[in-house]
Short mmCIF file of C-alpha atoms in Angstrom, two decimals:
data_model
loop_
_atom_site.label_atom_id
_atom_site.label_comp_id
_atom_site.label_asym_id
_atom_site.label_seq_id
_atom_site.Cartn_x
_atom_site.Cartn_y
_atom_site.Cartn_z
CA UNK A 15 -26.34 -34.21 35.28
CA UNK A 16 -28.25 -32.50 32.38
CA UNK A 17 -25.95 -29.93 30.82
CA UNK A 18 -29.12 -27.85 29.98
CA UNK A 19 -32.13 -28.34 32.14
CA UNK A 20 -34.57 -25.79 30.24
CA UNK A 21 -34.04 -27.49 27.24
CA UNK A 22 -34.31 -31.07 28.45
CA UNK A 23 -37.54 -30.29 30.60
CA UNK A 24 -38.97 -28.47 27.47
CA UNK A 25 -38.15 -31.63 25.15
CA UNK A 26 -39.73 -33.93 28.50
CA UNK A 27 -42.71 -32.17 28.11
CA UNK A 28 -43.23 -32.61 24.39
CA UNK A 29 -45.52 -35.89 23.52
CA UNK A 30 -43.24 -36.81 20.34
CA UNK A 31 -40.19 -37.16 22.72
CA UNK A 32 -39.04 -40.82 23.21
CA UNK A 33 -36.26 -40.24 25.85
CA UNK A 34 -37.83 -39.09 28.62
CA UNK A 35 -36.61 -42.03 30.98
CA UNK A 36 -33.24 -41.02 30.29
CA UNK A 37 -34.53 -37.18 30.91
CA UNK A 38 -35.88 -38.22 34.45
CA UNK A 39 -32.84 -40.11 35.88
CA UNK A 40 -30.59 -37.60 34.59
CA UNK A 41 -28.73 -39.39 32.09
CA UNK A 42 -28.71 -36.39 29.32
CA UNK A 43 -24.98 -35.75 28.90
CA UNK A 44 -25.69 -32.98 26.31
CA UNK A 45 -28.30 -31.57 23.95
CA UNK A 46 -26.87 -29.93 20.80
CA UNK A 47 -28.58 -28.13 17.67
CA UNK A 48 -26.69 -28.98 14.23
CA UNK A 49 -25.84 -25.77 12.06
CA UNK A 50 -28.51 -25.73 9.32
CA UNK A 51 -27.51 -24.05 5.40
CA UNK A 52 -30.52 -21.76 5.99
CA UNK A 53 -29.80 -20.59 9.24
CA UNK A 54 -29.91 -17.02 8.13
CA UNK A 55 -31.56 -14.79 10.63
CA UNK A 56 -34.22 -16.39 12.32
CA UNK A 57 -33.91 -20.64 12.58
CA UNK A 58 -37.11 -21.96 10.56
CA UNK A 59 -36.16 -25.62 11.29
CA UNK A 60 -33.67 -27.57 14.13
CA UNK A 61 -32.39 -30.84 14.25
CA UNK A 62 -31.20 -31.61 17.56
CA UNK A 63 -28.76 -33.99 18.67
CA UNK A 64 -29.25 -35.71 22.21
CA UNK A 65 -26.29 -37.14 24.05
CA UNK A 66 -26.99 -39.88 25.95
CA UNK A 67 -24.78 -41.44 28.63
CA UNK A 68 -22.20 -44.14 27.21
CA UNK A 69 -23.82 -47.42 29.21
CA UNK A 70 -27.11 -46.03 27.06
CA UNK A 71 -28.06 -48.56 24.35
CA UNK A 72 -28.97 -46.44 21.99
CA UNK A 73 -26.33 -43.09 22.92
CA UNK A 74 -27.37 -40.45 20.65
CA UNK A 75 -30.49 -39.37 19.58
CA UNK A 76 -31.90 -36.91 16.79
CA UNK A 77 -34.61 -34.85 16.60
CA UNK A 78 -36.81 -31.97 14.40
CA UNK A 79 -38.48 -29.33 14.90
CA UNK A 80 -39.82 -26.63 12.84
CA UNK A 81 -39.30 -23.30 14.56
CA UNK A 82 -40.47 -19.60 14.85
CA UNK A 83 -38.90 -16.72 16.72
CA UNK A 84 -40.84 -16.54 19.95
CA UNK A 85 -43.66 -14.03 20.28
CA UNK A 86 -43.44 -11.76 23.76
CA UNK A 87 -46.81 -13.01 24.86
CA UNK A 88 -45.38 -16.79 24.76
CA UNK A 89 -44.12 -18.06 27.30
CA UNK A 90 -43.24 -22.63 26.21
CA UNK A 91 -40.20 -21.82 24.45
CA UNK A 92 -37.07 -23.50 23.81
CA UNK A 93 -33.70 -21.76 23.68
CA UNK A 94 -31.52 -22.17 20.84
CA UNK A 95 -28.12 -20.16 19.93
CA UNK A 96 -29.64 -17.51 22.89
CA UNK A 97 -32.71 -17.14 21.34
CA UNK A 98 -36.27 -18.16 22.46
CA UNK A 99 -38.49 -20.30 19.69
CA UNK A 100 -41.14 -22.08 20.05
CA UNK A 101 -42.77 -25.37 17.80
CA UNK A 102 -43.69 -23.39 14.56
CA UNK A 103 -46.58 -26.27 13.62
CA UNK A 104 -49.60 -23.79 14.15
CA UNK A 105 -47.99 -20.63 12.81
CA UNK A 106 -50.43 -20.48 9.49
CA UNK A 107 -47.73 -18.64 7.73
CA UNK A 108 -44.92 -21.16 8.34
CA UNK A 109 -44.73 -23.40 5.58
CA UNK A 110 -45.53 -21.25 2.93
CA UNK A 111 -42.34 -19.74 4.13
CA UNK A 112 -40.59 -23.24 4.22
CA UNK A 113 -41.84 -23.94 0.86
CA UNK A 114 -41.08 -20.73 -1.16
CA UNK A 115 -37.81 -21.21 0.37
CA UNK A 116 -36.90 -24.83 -0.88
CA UNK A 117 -38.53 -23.38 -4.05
CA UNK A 118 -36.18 -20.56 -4.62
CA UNK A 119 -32.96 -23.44 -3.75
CA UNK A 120 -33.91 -25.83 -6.31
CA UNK A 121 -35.91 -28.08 -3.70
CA UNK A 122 -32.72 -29.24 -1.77
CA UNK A 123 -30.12 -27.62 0.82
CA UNK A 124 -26.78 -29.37 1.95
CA UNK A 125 -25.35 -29.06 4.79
CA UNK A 126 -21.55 -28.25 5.76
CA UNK A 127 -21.10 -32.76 6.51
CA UNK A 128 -22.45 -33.41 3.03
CA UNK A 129 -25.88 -34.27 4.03
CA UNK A 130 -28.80 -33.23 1.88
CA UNK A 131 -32.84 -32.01 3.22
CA UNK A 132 -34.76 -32.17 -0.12
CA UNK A 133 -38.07 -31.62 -1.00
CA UNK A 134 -40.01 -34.05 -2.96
CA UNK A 135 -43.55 -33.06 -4.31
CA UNK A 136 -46.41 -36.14 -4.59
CA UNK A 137 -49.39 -33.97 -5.07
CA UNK A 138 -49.58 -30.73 -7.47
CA UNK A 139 -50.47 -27.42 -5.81
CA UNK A 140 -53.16 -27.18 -8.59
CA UNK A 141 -54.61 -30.45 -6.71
CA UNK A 142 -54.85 -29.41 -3.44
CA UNK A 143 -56.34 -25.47 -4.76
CA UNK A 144 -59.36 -27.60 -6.32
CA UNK A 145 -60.15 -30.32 -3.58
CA UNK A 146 -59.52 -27.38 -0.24
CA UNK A 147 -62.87 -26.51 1.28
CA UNK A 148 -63.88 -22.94 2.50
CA UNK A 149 -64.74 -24.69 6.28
CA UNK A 150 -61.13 -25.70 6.07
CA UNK A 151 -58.90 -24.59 9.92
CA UNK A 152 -55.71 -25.24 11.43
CA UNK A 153 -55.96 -27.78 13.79
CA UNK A 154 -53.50 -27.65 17.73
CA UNK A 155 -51.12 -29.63 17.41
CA UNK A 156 -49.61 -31.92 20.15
CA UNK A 157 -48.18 -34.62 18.87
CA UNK A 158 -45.92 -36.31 15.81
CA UNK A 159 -48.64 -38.07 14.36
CA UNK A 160 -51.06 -35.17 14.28
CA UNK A 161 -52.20 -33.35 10.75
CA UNK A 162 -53.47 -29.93 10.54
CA UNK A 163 -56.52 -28.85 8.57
CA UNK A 164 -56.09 -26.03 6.38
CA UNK A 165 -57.74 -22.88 4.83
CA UNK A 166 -56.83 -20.71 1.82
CA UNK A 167 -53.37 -20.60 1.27
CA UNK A 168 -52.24 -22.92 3.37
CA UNK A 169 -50.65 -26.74 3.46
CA UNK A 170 -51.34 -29.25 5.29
CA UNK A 171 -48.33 -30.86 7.59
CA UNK A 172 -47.32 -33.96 9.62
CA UNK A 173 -43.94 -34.27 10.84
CA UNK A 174 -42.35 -37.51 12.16
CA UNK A 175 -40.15 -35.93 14.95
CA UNK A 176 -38.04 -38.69 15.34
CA UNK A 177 -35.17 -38.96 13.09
CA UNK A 178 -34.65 -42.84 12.08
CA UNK A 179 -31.97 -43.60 10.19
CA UNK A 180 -31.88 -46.95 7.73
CA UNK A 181 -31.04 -47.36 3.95
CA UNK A 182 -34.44 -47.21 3.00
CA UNK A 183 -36.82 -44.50 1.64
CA UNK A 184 -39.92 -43.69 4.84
CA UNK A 185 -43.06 -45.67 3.33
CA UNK A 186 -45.81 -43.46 4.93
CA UNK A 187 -46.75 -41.80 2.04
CA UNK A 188 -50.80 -41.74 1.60
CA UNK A 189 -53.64 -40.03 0.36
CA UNK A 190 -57.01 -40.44 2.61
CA UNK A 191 -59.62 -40.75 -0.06
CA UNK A 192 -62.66 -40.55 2.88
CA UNK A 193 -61.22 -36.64 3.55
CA UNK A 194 -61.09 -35.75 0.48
CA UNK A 195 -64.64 -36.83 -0.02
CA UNK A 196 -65.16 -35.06 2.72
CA UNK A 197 -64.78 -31.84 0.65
CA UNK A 198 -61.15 -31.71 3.11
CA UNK A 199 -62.87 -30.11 6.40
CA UNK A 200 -60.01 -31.88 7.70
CA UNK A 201 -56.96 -32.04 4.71
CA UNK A 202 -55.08 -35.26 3.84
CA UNK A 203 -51.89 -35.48 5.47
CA UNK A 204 -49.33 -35.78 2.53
CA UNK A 205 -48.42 -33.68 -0.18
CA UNK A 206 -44.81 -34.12 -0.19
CA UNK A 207 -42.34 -34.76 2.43
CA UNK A 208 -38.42 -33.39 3.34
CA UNK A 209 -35.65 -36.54 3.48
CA UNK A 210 -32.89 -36.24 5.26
CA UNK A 211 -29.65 -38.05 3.16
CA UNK A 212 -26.44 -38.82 2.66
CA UNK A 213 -25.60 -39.42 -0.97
CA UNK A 214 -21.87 -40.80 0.14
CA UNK A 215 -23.10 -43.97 1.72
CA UNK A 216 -26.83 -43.75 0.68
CA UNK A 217 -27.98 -43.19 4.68
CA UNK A 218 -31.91 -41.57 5.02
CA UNK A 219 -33.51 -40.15 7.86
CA UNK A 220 -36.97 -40.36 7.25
CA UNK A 221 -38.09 -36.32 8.43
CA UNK A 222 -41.07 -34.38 8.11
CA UNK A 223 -43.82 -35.50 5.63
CA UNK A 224 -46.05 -32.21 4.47
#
């Protein structure tokens, strides 16, 4: 039986989740939400950790999500610690916030286990202020793979949901030449990206890519 059914039919109705069988023939034993180092106040970003039953394959699953305290009007949200959030991808404000925050902590947070989220920059803000067009929009969002256009101010995002672990750095780094002669109506997808670690054994999550 799922331990927490609004959160496990919110995750079954997200298009980036990849246990949904498990979701449907109830074999969810518990969904958890690790204690982030910047959990102060409102959550900005979850990683969630999906219990699977033992006679699973694959047991235990992770996942991210960027967050924002839920609005009164909305009404998709997922509970965490008591409090309603919902997917922070289209808030236009919400990684500016991310990113002055990783700014002001040295680009890197630990966590309590020794793990380490750190920024990594590939493109200069000074690159991205000359090639961003006026026509430039945020984009809805539905799905892991998706980027959002953006307008003054603002960063473009794509976030692999799916935490994979492996001893290797994630590849899918890339800059899309035919946007950017495109004067960026729609933005290229990476500017930096956020990796999970663990300097101890050398163990990477590949995370969100912005």
């Amino acid at each position: 039986m799922v331990p927490d059914k609004n959160t496990a039919d919110y995750l079954f109705r997200q298009r980036w989740c990849n246990f949904k069988e498990e979701i449907r023939l109830n074999k969810i034993e518990n969904i958890s939400f690790m204690s982030l180092p910047f959990d102060k106040g409102d959550k900005m970003l979850t990683v969630g950790k999906v219990t699977l039953s033992p006679h699973n394959e694959d047991p235990i699953r992770y996942f991210m999500m960027p967050v924002a305290k839920a609005q009164k009007d909305e009404t998709d949200v997922i509970m965490i610690d008591g409090k309603p959030y919902v997917d922070a991808l289209q808030r236009s404000d919400y990684w500016q916030k991310m990113n002055e925050f990783f700014r002001q902590n040295n680009n890197s947070v630990t966590f309590p286990n020794g793990w380490k989220l750190q920024y990594k920059s590939l493109v200069p803000p000074e690159f991205m202020k000359q090639h961003r067009s006026s026509a430039s929009r945020p984009l809805g969002v539905q799905q892991s793979n998706t980027t959002l256009a953006v307008g003054d101010n603002e960063i473009a995002f794509k976030l692999e949901r799916m935490l994979q672990f492996s001893k290797k750095e994630n590849p899918e780094f890339e800059m899309n030449e035919k946007l950017m002669r495109e004067e960026c109506s729609v933005m290229p997808k990476t500017y930096g990206y956020l990796v999970l670690h663990n300097p101890e054994n050398n163990t990477q999550a590949s995370s969100g890519i912005i």
